Tab-separated table of C-alpha atoms and ligand atoms in Angstrom:
chain	number	residue	atom	x	y	z
A	1	MET	CA	-17.779	14.823	-5.201
A	2	MET	CA	-15.063	13.213	-3.023
A	3	THR	CA	-11.835	13.577	-4.749
A	4	ILE	CA	-9.067	11.098	-5.513
A	5	LYS	CA	-6.512	11.217	-3.010
A	6	ILE	CA	-3.961	8.384	-4.454
A	7	GLU	CA	-2.147	9.274	-8.018
A	8	THR	CA	-0.937	5.642	-8.208
A	9	LEU	CA	0.450	6.864	-11.674
A	10	ARG	CA	1.677	10.139	-12.762
A	11	TRP	CA	3.342	12.017	-15.530
A	12	ALA	CA	5.763	14.244	-14.367
A	13	HIS	CA	9.191	15.767	-15.741
A	14	ASN	CA	8.535	13.877	-19.068
A	15	LYS	CA	8.493	10.356	-17.089
A	16	LEU	CA	6.095	7.931	-15.881
A	17	GLU	CA	6.301	8.228	-11.938
A	18	MET	CA	4.634	5.163	-9.913
A	19	ILE	CA	3.900	4.593	-6.093
A	20	ASP	CA	6.183	1.589	-5.012
A	21	GLN	CA	3.669	-0.487	-3.635
A	22	ARG	CA	5.998	-2.841	-2.175
A	23	ILE	CA	6.724	-0.845	0.636
A	24	LEU	CA	3.619	0.399	1.337
A	25	PRO	CA	2.246	1.276	4.303
A	26	ALA	CA	5.719	1.699	5.561
A	27	ALA	CA	6.819	4.278	3.176
A	28	PHE	CA	5.289	6.129	0.485
A	29	GLU	CA	7.707	7.029	-2.371
A	30	TYR	CA	7.596	7.261	-6.145
A	31	LEU	CA	9.734	5.706	-8.611
A	32	SER	CA	10.630	7.196	-12.006
A	33	TYR	CA	10.600	5.429	-15.226
A	34	ASP	CA	11.725	6.466	-18.687
A	35	SER	CA	11.503	3.319	-21.207
A	36	ALA	CA	9.596	0.316	-21.974
A	37	ALA	CA	12.276	-2.173	-19.928
A	38	THR	CA	12.033	0.049	-17.253
A	39	VAL	CA	8.219	0.044	-16.724
A	40	ALA	CA	8.144	-3.668	-17.455
A	41	GLU	CA	10.517	-4.455	-14.549
A	42	GLY	CA	8.284	-1.989	-12.581
A	43	ILE	CA	5.337	-4.275	-13.251
A	44	ARG	CA	7.278	-7.376	-12.860
A	45	SER	CA	8.620	-6.523	-9.646
A	46	MET	CA	5.223	-5.186	-8.428
A	47	VAL	CA	6.082	-1.701	-8.009
A	48	VAL	CA	2.556	-1.507	-9.631
A	49	ARG	CA	0.115	-4.210	-9.823
A	50	GLY	CA	-3.732	-4.687	-10.001
A	51	ALA	CA	-4.982	-5.446	-13.455
A	52	PRO	CA	-6.160	-1.648	-14.811
A	53	ALA	CA	-2.994	0.029	-13.041
A	54	ILE	CA	-0.724	-2.664	-15.099
A	55	GLY	CA	-2.532	-1.744	-18.328
A	56	VAL	CA	-2.370	1.706	-17.799
A	57	ALA	CA	1.611	1.421	-16.905
A	58	ALA	CA	1.965	-0.510	-20.249
A	59	ALA	CA	0.525	2.235	-22.400
A	60	TYR	CA	3.058	4.726	-20.860
A	61	GLY	CA	5.711	2.200	-21.419
A	62	VAL	CA	5.107	2.237	-24.890
A	63	ALA	CA	5.027	6.232	-25.160
A	64	LEU	CA	7.929	6.084	-22.978
A	65	GLU	CA	9.728	4.005	-25.394
A	66	ALA	CA	8.757	5.970	-28.233
A	67	LEU	CA	9.925	9.181	-26.628
A	68	ARG	CA	13.321	7.575	-25.660
A	69	LEU	CA	13.943	6.242	-29.364
A	70	THR	CA	13.620	9.711	-30.648
A	71	SER	CA	15.468	11.515	-27.773
A	72	GLU	CA	18.669	13.220	-29.060
A	73	PRO	CA	21.036	11.190	-27.010
A	74	PHE	CA	19.525	8.034	-28.301
A	75	ALA	CA	19.265	8.879	-31.918
A	76	LEU	CA	22.571	10.481	-32.519
A	77	SER	CA	24.018	7.456	-31.206
A	78	LEU	CA	22.707	5.611	-34.155
A	79	PRO	CA	24.919	5.063	-37.227
A	80	LYS	CA	24.923	8.302	-39.428
A	81	GLU	CA	23.012	8.079	-42.965
A	82	GLY	CA	26.009	7.717	-45.258
A	83	GLU	CA	27.148	4.602	-43.051
A	84	ARG	CA	23.821	2.848	-43.559
A	85	THR	CA	23.966	-0.350	-45.638
A	86	ARG	CA	21.068	-0.469	-48.264
A	87	GLY	CA	17.601	-1.510	-47.290
A	88	PHE	CA	17.135	1.089	-44.828
A	89	ASP	CA	14.573	3.365	-45.786
A	90	ARG	CA	14.435	7.128	-44.639
A	91	LEU	CA	15.549	9.600	-42.494
A	92	SER	CA	12.566	11.531	-40.794
A	93	PRO	CA	13.076	15.023	-40.697
A	94	ASN	CA	12.412	16.391	-37.210
A	95	GLY	CA	14.220	19.213	-36.208
A	96	THR	CA	17.326	18.420	-34.178
A	97	GLN	CA	16.424	14.421	-33.526
A	98	ASN	CA	17.224	12.241	-36.438
A	99	ILE	CA	16.363	8.570	-36.484
A	100	PHE	CA	15.394	6.070	-39.290
A	101	ALA	CA	11.980	4.811	-39.332
A	102	SER	CA	13.431	1.102	-39.275
A	103	ASP	CA	15.327	1.812	-36.265
A	104	PHE	CA	12.235	3.388	-34.701
A	105	ASN	CA	10.034	0.510	-35.712
A	106	SER	CA	12.515	-2.329	-34.509
A	107	GLY	CA	12.965	-0.443	-31.059
A	108	MET	CA	9.503	-0.029	-30.773
A	109	GLU	CA	8.598	-3.844	-31.618
A	110	THR	CA	11.256	-4.969	-28.723
A	111	GLY	CA	9.432	-2.617	-26.263
A	112	PHE	CA	6.363	-4.195	-26.979
A	113	THR	CA	7.703	-7.595	-26.717
A	114	VAL	CA	9.211	-6.625	-23.238
A	115	LEU	CA	6.145	-4.755	-21.754
A	116	ALA	CA	3.880	-7.961	-22.755
A	117	GLN	CA	6.583	-10.631	-21.243
A	118	SER	CA	5.890	-8.510	-17.637
A	119	ARG	CA	3.066	-10.467	-16.266
A	120	PRO	CA	1.002	-13.362	-17.450
A	121	THR	CA	-2.466	-13.218	-16.117
A	122	ALA	CA	-4.156	-9.482	-16.154
A	123	VAL	CA	-5.291	-9.165	-19.678
A	124	ASN	CA	-5.379	-5.270	-19.385
A	125	LEU	CA	-1.729	-5.633	-20.079
A	126	PHE	CA	-2.308	-7.006	-23.635
A	127	TRP	CA	-5.637	-5.084	-23.792
A	128	ALA	CA	-3.388	-1.696	-23.344
A	129	LEU	CA	-0.674	-3.220	-25.797
A	130	GLN	CA	-3.167	-3.637	-28.452
A	131	ARG	CA	-4.593	-0.186	-28.259
A	132	MET	CA	-1.356	1.610	-28.294
A	133	ARG	CA	-0.397	-0.759	-31.190
A	134	LYS	CA	-3.515	0.626	-33.257
A	135	VAL	CA	-2.469	4.186	-32.364
A	136	TRP	CA	0.916	3.845	-33.601
A	137	GLU	CA	-0.365	2.122	-37.163
A	138	ASN	CA	-2.837	4.748	-37.653
A	139	VAL	CA	-0.139	7.533	-37.361
A	140	ALA	CA	2.732	5.366	-38.834
A	141	THR	CA	3.283	7.247	-41.678
A	142	GLN	CA	4.385	10.456	-39.652
A	143	THR	CA	7.803	11.205	-38.282
A	144	PRO	CA	8.611	9.062	-35.113
A	145	PRO	CA	8.349	12.295	-32.805
A	146	GLN	CA	5.189	12.993	-34.065
A	147	ILE	CA	4.126	9.231	-33.189
A	148	ALA	CA	5.811	9.433	-29.805
A	149	GLN	CA	3.241	12.371	-29.003
A	150	ARG	CA	0.585	10.514	-30.172
A	151	LEU	CA	1.358	7.525	-28.035
A	152	LEU	CA	1.600	9.806	-25.219
A	153	ALA	CA	-1.625	11.590	-25.521
A	154	GLU	CA	-3.295	8.135	-25.807
A	155	ALA	CA	-1.624	6.996	-22.556
A	156	HIS	CA	-2.876	10.213	-20.712
A	157	GLU	CA	-6.580	9.220	-22.208
A	158	ILE	CA	-6.315	5.416	-21.006
A	159	LEU	CA	-5.400	6.873	-17.543
A	160	ALA	CA	-8.070	9.335	-17.408
A	161	GLU	CA	-10.616	7.013	-19.208
A	162	ASP	CA	-9.590	4.296	-16.514
A	163	ILE	CA	-10.764	6.617	-13.755
A	164	ARG	CA	-14.061	7.475	-15.761
A	165	ILE	CA	-14.550	4.002	-15.841
A	166	ASN	CA	-14.372	3.202	-12.290
A	167	ARG	CA	-16.550	5.927	-11.553
A	168	ALA	CA	-18.935	4.746	-13.662
A	169	MET	CA	-18.624	1.037	-12.156
A	170	GLY	CA	-18.657	2.290	-8.442
A	171	VAL	CA	-22.342	3.939	-9.048
A	172	HIS	CA	-23.923	1.013	-10.368
A	173	GLY	CA	-22.085	-1.256	-7.819
A	174	ALA	CA	-23.248	1.095	-4.872
A	175	ALA	CA	-26.730	0.644	-5.489
A	176	LEU	CA	-26.233	-3.296	-4.629
A	177	LEU	CA	-25.175	-2.414	-1.056
A	178	PRO	CA	-27.814	-1.796	1.432
A	179	ASP	CA	-27.180	0.871	4.005
A	180	GLY	CA	-25.018	-0.381	6.683
A	181	ALA	CA	-23.841	-3.428	4.177
A	182	ARG	CA	-20.557	-5.126	5.625
A	183	VAL	CA	-18.812	-6.259	2.444
A	184	LEU	CA	-15.757	-8.682	2.563
A	185	THR	CA	-13.029	-7.845	-0.134
A	186	HIS	CA	-9.929	-9.757	-1.095
A	187	CYS	CA	-6.746	-8.509	-2.243
A	188	ASN	CA	-6.511	-4.766	-3.204
A	189	ALA	CA	-8.966	-3.776	-6.251
A	190	GLY	CA	-8.327	-0.094	-5.384
A	191	ALA	CA	-7.285	3.033	-6.192
A	192	LEU	CA	-3.906	1.752	-6.036
A	193	ALA	CA	-4.690	-1.207	-8.656
A	194	THR	CA	-6.108	1.584	-10.980
A	195	ALA	CA	-5.238	4.858	-12.450
A	196	GLY	CA	-7.504	5.945	-9.148
A	197	TRP	CA	-10.966	5.143	-7.489
A	198	GLY	CA	-10.624	1.356	-7.828
A	199	THR	CA	-13.000	-1.017	-9.065
A	200	ALA	CA	-14.190	-3.188	-5.852
A	201	LEU	CA	-13.127	-0.180	-3.429
A	202	GLY	CA	-14.261	1.906	-6.142
A	203	VAL	CA	-17.457	0.697	-5.234
A	204	PHE	CA	-17.090	1.259	-1.560
A	205	ARG	CA	-15.972	4.849	-2.276
A	206	SER	CA	-19.145	5.602	-4.075
A	207	ALA	CA	-21.364	4.108	-1.637
A	208	VAL	CA	-19.802	6.116	0.916
A	209	GLU	CA	-20.137	9.170	-1.544
A	210	ALA	CA	-24.004	8.201	-1.976
A	211	GLY	CA	-24.332	8.724	1.620
A	212	LYS	CA	-24.268	4.820	2.639
A	213	LYS	CA	-22.620	3.606	5.877
A	214	ILE	CA	-20.976	0.722	4.885
A	215	SER	CA	-17.929	-1.216	6.728
A	216	VAL	CA	-15.287	-3.346	4.643
A	217	ILE	CA	-13.524	-6.660	5.748
A	218	ALA	CA	-10.293	-7.269	4.223
A	219	ASP	CA	-8.807	-10.821	3.601
A	220	GLU	CA	-5.143	-10.132	4.489
A	221	THR	CA	-4.535	-11.795	0.880
A	222	ARG	CA	-1.485	-13.877	1.859
A	223	PRO	CA	1.529	-14.134	0.249
A	224	PHE	CA	1.703	-10.517	-0.961
A	225	LEU	CA	-0.735	-9.045	1.475
A	226	GLN	CA	-2.126	-6.828	-0.774
A	227	GLY	CA	-5.345	-6.683	1.412
A	228	ALA	CA	-3.210	-5.762	4.780
A	229	ARG	CA	-0.990	-3.402	3.222
A	230	LEU	CA	-2.615	-1.790	0.565
A	231	THR	CA	-6.421	-1.903	1.025
A	232	ALA	CA	-6.265	-1.537	4.654
A	233	TRP	CA	-4.183	1.583	3.695
A	234	GLU	CA	-6.575	3.146	1.216
A	235	MET	CA	-9.367	2.966	3.439
A	236	VAL	CA	-8.001	4.166	6.525
A	237	GLN	CA	-6.696	7.110	4.504
A	238	GLU	CA	-10.332	7.702	3.569
A	239	ASN	CA	-12.106	7.121	6.942
A	240	ILE	CA	-13.991	4.100	5.406
A	241	PRO	CA	-14.613	1.585	8.114
A	242	ILE	CA	-12.513	-1.447	7.608
A	243	THR	CA	-11.181	-4.495	9.900
A	244	LEU	CA	-8.552	-6.888	8.786
A	245	ILE	CA	-8.765	-10.432	8.958
A	246	THR	CA	-6.599	-13.234	7.809
A	247	ASP	CA	-7.585	-15.309	4.712
A	248	ASN	CA	-8.689	-18.278	6.761
A	249	MET	CA	-11.085	-16.374	8.969
A	250	ALA	CA	-13.681	-15.743	5.908
A	251	GLY	CA	-15.488	-18.688	6.691
A	252	TYR	CA	-15.907	-17.940	10.380
A	253	MET	CA	-17.191	-14.404	9.524
A	254	MET	CA	-19.758	-15.618	7.067
A	255	ALA	CA	-21.035	-18.343	9.402
A	256	THR	CA	-21.745	-16.150	12.053
A	257	GLY	CA	-23.519	-13.795	9.949
A	258	GLU	CA	-20.655	-10.773	10.004
A	259	ILE	CA	-20.520	-10.460	5.944
A	260	ASP	CA	-23.613	-9.268	3.825
A	261	ALA	CA	-21.755	-9.480	0.636
A	262	VAL	CA	-18.520	-9.922	-1.084
A	263	VAL	CA	-17.210	-7.303	-3.861
A	264	VAL	CA	-13.646	-8.332	-5.587
A	265	GLY	CA	-11.818	-7.117	-8.455
A	266	THR	CA	-10.691	-9.413	-11.384
A	267	ASP	CA	-7.408	-9.897	-13.503
A	268	ARG	CA	-9.598	-11.215	-16.350
A	269	VAL	CA	-12.899	-12.763	-17.221
A	270	ALA	CA	-13.423	-15.571	-19.909
A	271	SER	CA	-16.081	-15.216	-22.441
A	272	ASN	CA	-18.018	-17.838	-20.359
A	273	GLY	CA	-17.966	-15.697	-17.374
A	274	ASP	CA	-15.395	-17.530	-15.277
A	275	VAL	CA	-13.461	-14.874	-13.456
A	276	ALA	CA	-9.503	-15.123	-12.470
A	277	ASN	CA	-8.717	-12.872	-9.413
A	278	LYS	CA	-6.210	-12.602	-6.900
A	279	ILE	CA	-5.272	-16.471	-5.165
A	280	GLY	CA	-8.065	-17.436	-2.482
A	281	THR	CA	-10.936	-15.611	-4.371
A	282	TYR	CA	-12.003	-18.881	-5.171
A	283	MET	CA	-12.101	-20.063	-1.734
A	284	VAL	CA	-14.081	-17.019	-0.735
A	285	ALA	CA	-16.790	-17.481	-3.648
A	286	VAL	CA	-17.519	-21.099	-2.328
A	287	LEU	CA	-17.974	-19.751	0.972
A	288	ALA	CA	-20.088	-17.222	-0.095
A	289	ARG	CA	-22.316	-19.369	-1.971
A	290	ARG	CA	-22.677	-22.080	1.229
A	291	HIS	CA	-23.788	-19.022	2.925
A	292	ASN	CA	-26.190	-17.459	0.344
A	293	ILE	CA	-24.070	-14.333	0.389
A	294	PRO	CA	-23.934	-12.404	-2.797
A	295	PHE	CA	-20.799	-12.750	-4.575
A	296	TYR	CA	-19.848	-9.600	-6.989
A	297	VAL	CA	-16.973	-8.892	-9.281
A	298	ALA	CA	-16.119	-5.228	-10.304
A	299	CYS	CA	-15.174	-5.814	-13.785
A	300	PRO	CA	-14.295	-2.945	-16.465
A	301	LEU	CA	-14.798	-4.291	-19.946
A	302	SER	CA	-11.174	-4.178	-20.746
A	303	THR	CA	-10.755	-6.789	-18.287
A	304	ILE	CA	-13.231	-9.179	-20.542
A	305	ASP	CA	-11.304	-11.615	-22.670
A	306	MET	CA	-13.584	-12.700	-25.282
A	307	SER	CA	-10.863	-14.426	-27.057
A	308	ILE	CA	-10.912	-16.923	-24.702
A	309	ALA	CA	-13.653	-20.098	-23.996
A	310	SER	CA	-13.210	-20.526	-20.125
A	311	GLY	CA	-10.995	-19.862	-16.935
A	312	ALA	CA	-9.409	-23.029	-17.950
A	313	ASP	CA	-7.313	-20.884	-20.899
A	314	ILE	CA	-6.495	-18.304	-18.548
A	315	PRO	CA	-2.487	-18.192	-17.818
A	316	ILE	CA	-2.076	-18.307	-13.962
A	317	GLU	CA	1.296	-16.568	-12.740
A	318	GLU	CA	3.194	-18.850	-10.499
A	319	ARG	CA	5.926	-16.105	-8.548
A	320	SER	CA	8.761	-16.632	-6.554
A	321	ALA	CA	8.868	-19.086	-3.563
A	322	ASP	CA	10.145	-16.592	-1.557
A	323	GLU	CA	6.979	-15.028	-1.103
A	324	VAL	CA	5.570	-17.972	0.680
A	325	LYS	CA	8.856	-18.981	2.570
A	326	GLY	CA	8.287	-15.598	4.573
A	327	PHE	CA	7.831	-11.806	4.138
A	328	ARG	CA	10.760	-9.675	2.990
A	329	ASP	CA	13.849	-10.671	4.807
A	330	THR	CA	12.135	-13.053	7.519
A	331	HIS	CA	11.788	-16.421	6.774
A	332	TRP	CA	9.540	-19.032	8.530
A	333	ALA	CA	8.920	-22.059	6.322
A	334	ALA	CA	11.154	-24.956	6.961
A	335	PRO	CA	14.076	-24.826	4.724
A	336	GLY	CA	14.329	-27.484	2.068
A	337	VAL	CA	10.451	-27.417	1.964
A	338	LYS	CA	8.757	-27.542	-1.662
A	339	ILE	CA	6.948	-24.436	-2.126
A	340	ARG	CA	3.723	-23.587	-4.579
A	341	ASN	CA	2.863	-19.940	-5.344
A	342	PRO	CA	0.221	-19.947	-7.794
A	343	SER	CA	-0.919	-15.948	-7.502
A	344	PHE	CA	-4.345	-16.187	-9.136
A	345	ASP	CA	-7.218	-18.546	-9.249
A	346	VAL	CA	-10.282	-18.934	-11.371
A	347	THR	CA	-13.940	-18.737	-9.803
A	348	PRO	CA	-16.434	-20.383	-12.361
A	349	ALA	CA	-19.064	-18.213	-13.459
A	350	GLU	CA	-21.941	-20.195	-11.593
A	351	LEU	CA	-20.599	-18.774	-8.387
A	352	VAL	CA	-20.590	-15.026	-9.653
A	353	THR	CA	-23.835	-13.235	-8.778
A	354	ALA	CA	-23.269	-10.634	-10.943
A	355	LEU	CA	-20.351	-8.350	-12.971
A	356	ILE	CA	-20.052	-4.696	-12.201
A	357	THR	CA	-19.180	-3.298	-15.106
A	358	GLU	CA	-18.956	0.362	-16.313
A	359	ARG	CA	-22.301	-0.448	-18.400
A	360	GLY	CA	-24.189	-1.712	-15.975
A	361	LEU	CA	-24.557	-5.178	-14.210
A	362	VAL	CA	-24.240	-8.585	-15.680
A	363	THR	CA	-26.028	-11.025	-13.443
A	364	GLN	CA	-25.250	-14.672	-13.451
A	365	PRO	CA	-22.379	-14.205	-16.188
A	366	SER	CA	-22.442	-16.328	-19.520
A	367	ARG	CA	-20.933	-16.267	-22.956
A	368	GLU	CA	-24.827	-14.992	-24.336
A	369	LYS	CA	-24.205	-12.262	-21.895
A	370	LEU	CA	-20.728	-11.229	-22.251
A	371	LEU	CA	-21.320	-11.081	-26.004
A	372	ALA	CA	-24.305	-8.951	-25.911
A	373	LEU	CA	-22.422	-6.688	-23.382
A	374	THR	CA	-19.168	-6.641	-25.428
A	375	GLY	CA	-20.604	-6.730	-29.056
A	376	SER	CA	-17.477	-8.947	-29.816
A	377	GLY	CA	-16.917	-12.595	-30.222
A	378	ALA	CA	-12.929	-12.195	-29.929
B	1	LIG	O1	-0.938	-9.772	-8.305
B	1	LIG	P1	-1.523	-8.345	-8.147
B	1	LIG	O2	-1.866	-7.618	-7.110
B	1	LIG	O3	-1.509	-7.444	-9.241
B	1	LIG	O4	-3.243	-8.878	-8.175
B	1	LIG	C1	-4.213	-7.861	-8.333
B	1	LIG	C2	-5.624	-8.444	-8.146
B	1	LIG	O5	-5.735	-9.822	-8.285
B	1	LIG	C3	-6.560	-7.714	-8.047
B	1	LIG	O6	-7.883	-8.353	-7.341
B	1	LIG	C4	-6.983	-7.601	-9.605
B	1	LIG	O7	-5.901	-6.925	-10.344
B	1	LIG	C5	-8.260	-6.098	-9.813
B	1	LIG	S1	-7.659	-4.711	-9.504
B	1	LIG	C6	-8.717	-3.779	-9.898
């Protein structure tokens, strides 16, 4: 079995460490996080990105906040018991650390809010927060330090589960790719966008693991260049053949018969099967249909949002104009020009050949099929 070489997020020295994806591939560096607010900033600023990875980071953000609130320096800075006004409930006996349940609860609520506001489109963020909240509710009668340990265990489980899910999707997806397939992908839906292995790139890894010879074509993915910087870096690390193209070359490559299939990831799938993914994905899907090329979306169940009717309900993040003006400190756009930077677009379900999930394929996705798959209407 191929091992996972890229640890996008890891728990080390009682902190969350995340690869700084803003500086890859020029530099490889971990940054360290110790609270909900710092993790939220890591998500907002794209240190960590990609829907499943954002969800895992948010889960750790919740656990870190619980640990921070129960840590000695923080707990001791709170008013003493005698200084409390009436209405505060109880002191939680926990050895050396003391914190009122009410302080803990309000601190945790602030943590949840800050994390929920970090980025709007990837539903995995909200899925993870909801899952962590449920765990918290289930152990709410325990002491804050016990709650913190339970939340940390859940974050570890979400990380491990994400890798298992990616592996399962990989097996289902790999079966779709013929030996020798030349596969286009957009953005980065790889190990860097997950806890490891990847969704779309996980399909490629699994195909290679199954002994297939495939080659990858990566759109560079303007403006943040996830394809050129991250997908290319991941595939080169693993010796999986990869060719980089600019986004406007995909149509030419399809017309000249150089692409056999498209596999992308997703940030949110609506209940009718509409797919939000990195800006430019919709163009690729339209081109694929024009050229009779299958368009697959690797999609863990945590990315399906049964609470919304269609892609029109998916919030699309609009990011800074600076990303379009140029890259980092180099600006090439004419000064004063008006700029738009929607970060995601929606591909209608009718253009999707199949969703690849951990439970198998959903061909020509529809509300009925997603209801049957998830067993849920909301
Ligand atoms: O803005 P990003 O880099 O977070 O966008 C990421 C994508 O659009 C990915 O394709 C998507 O999250 C799927 S990742 C498995």
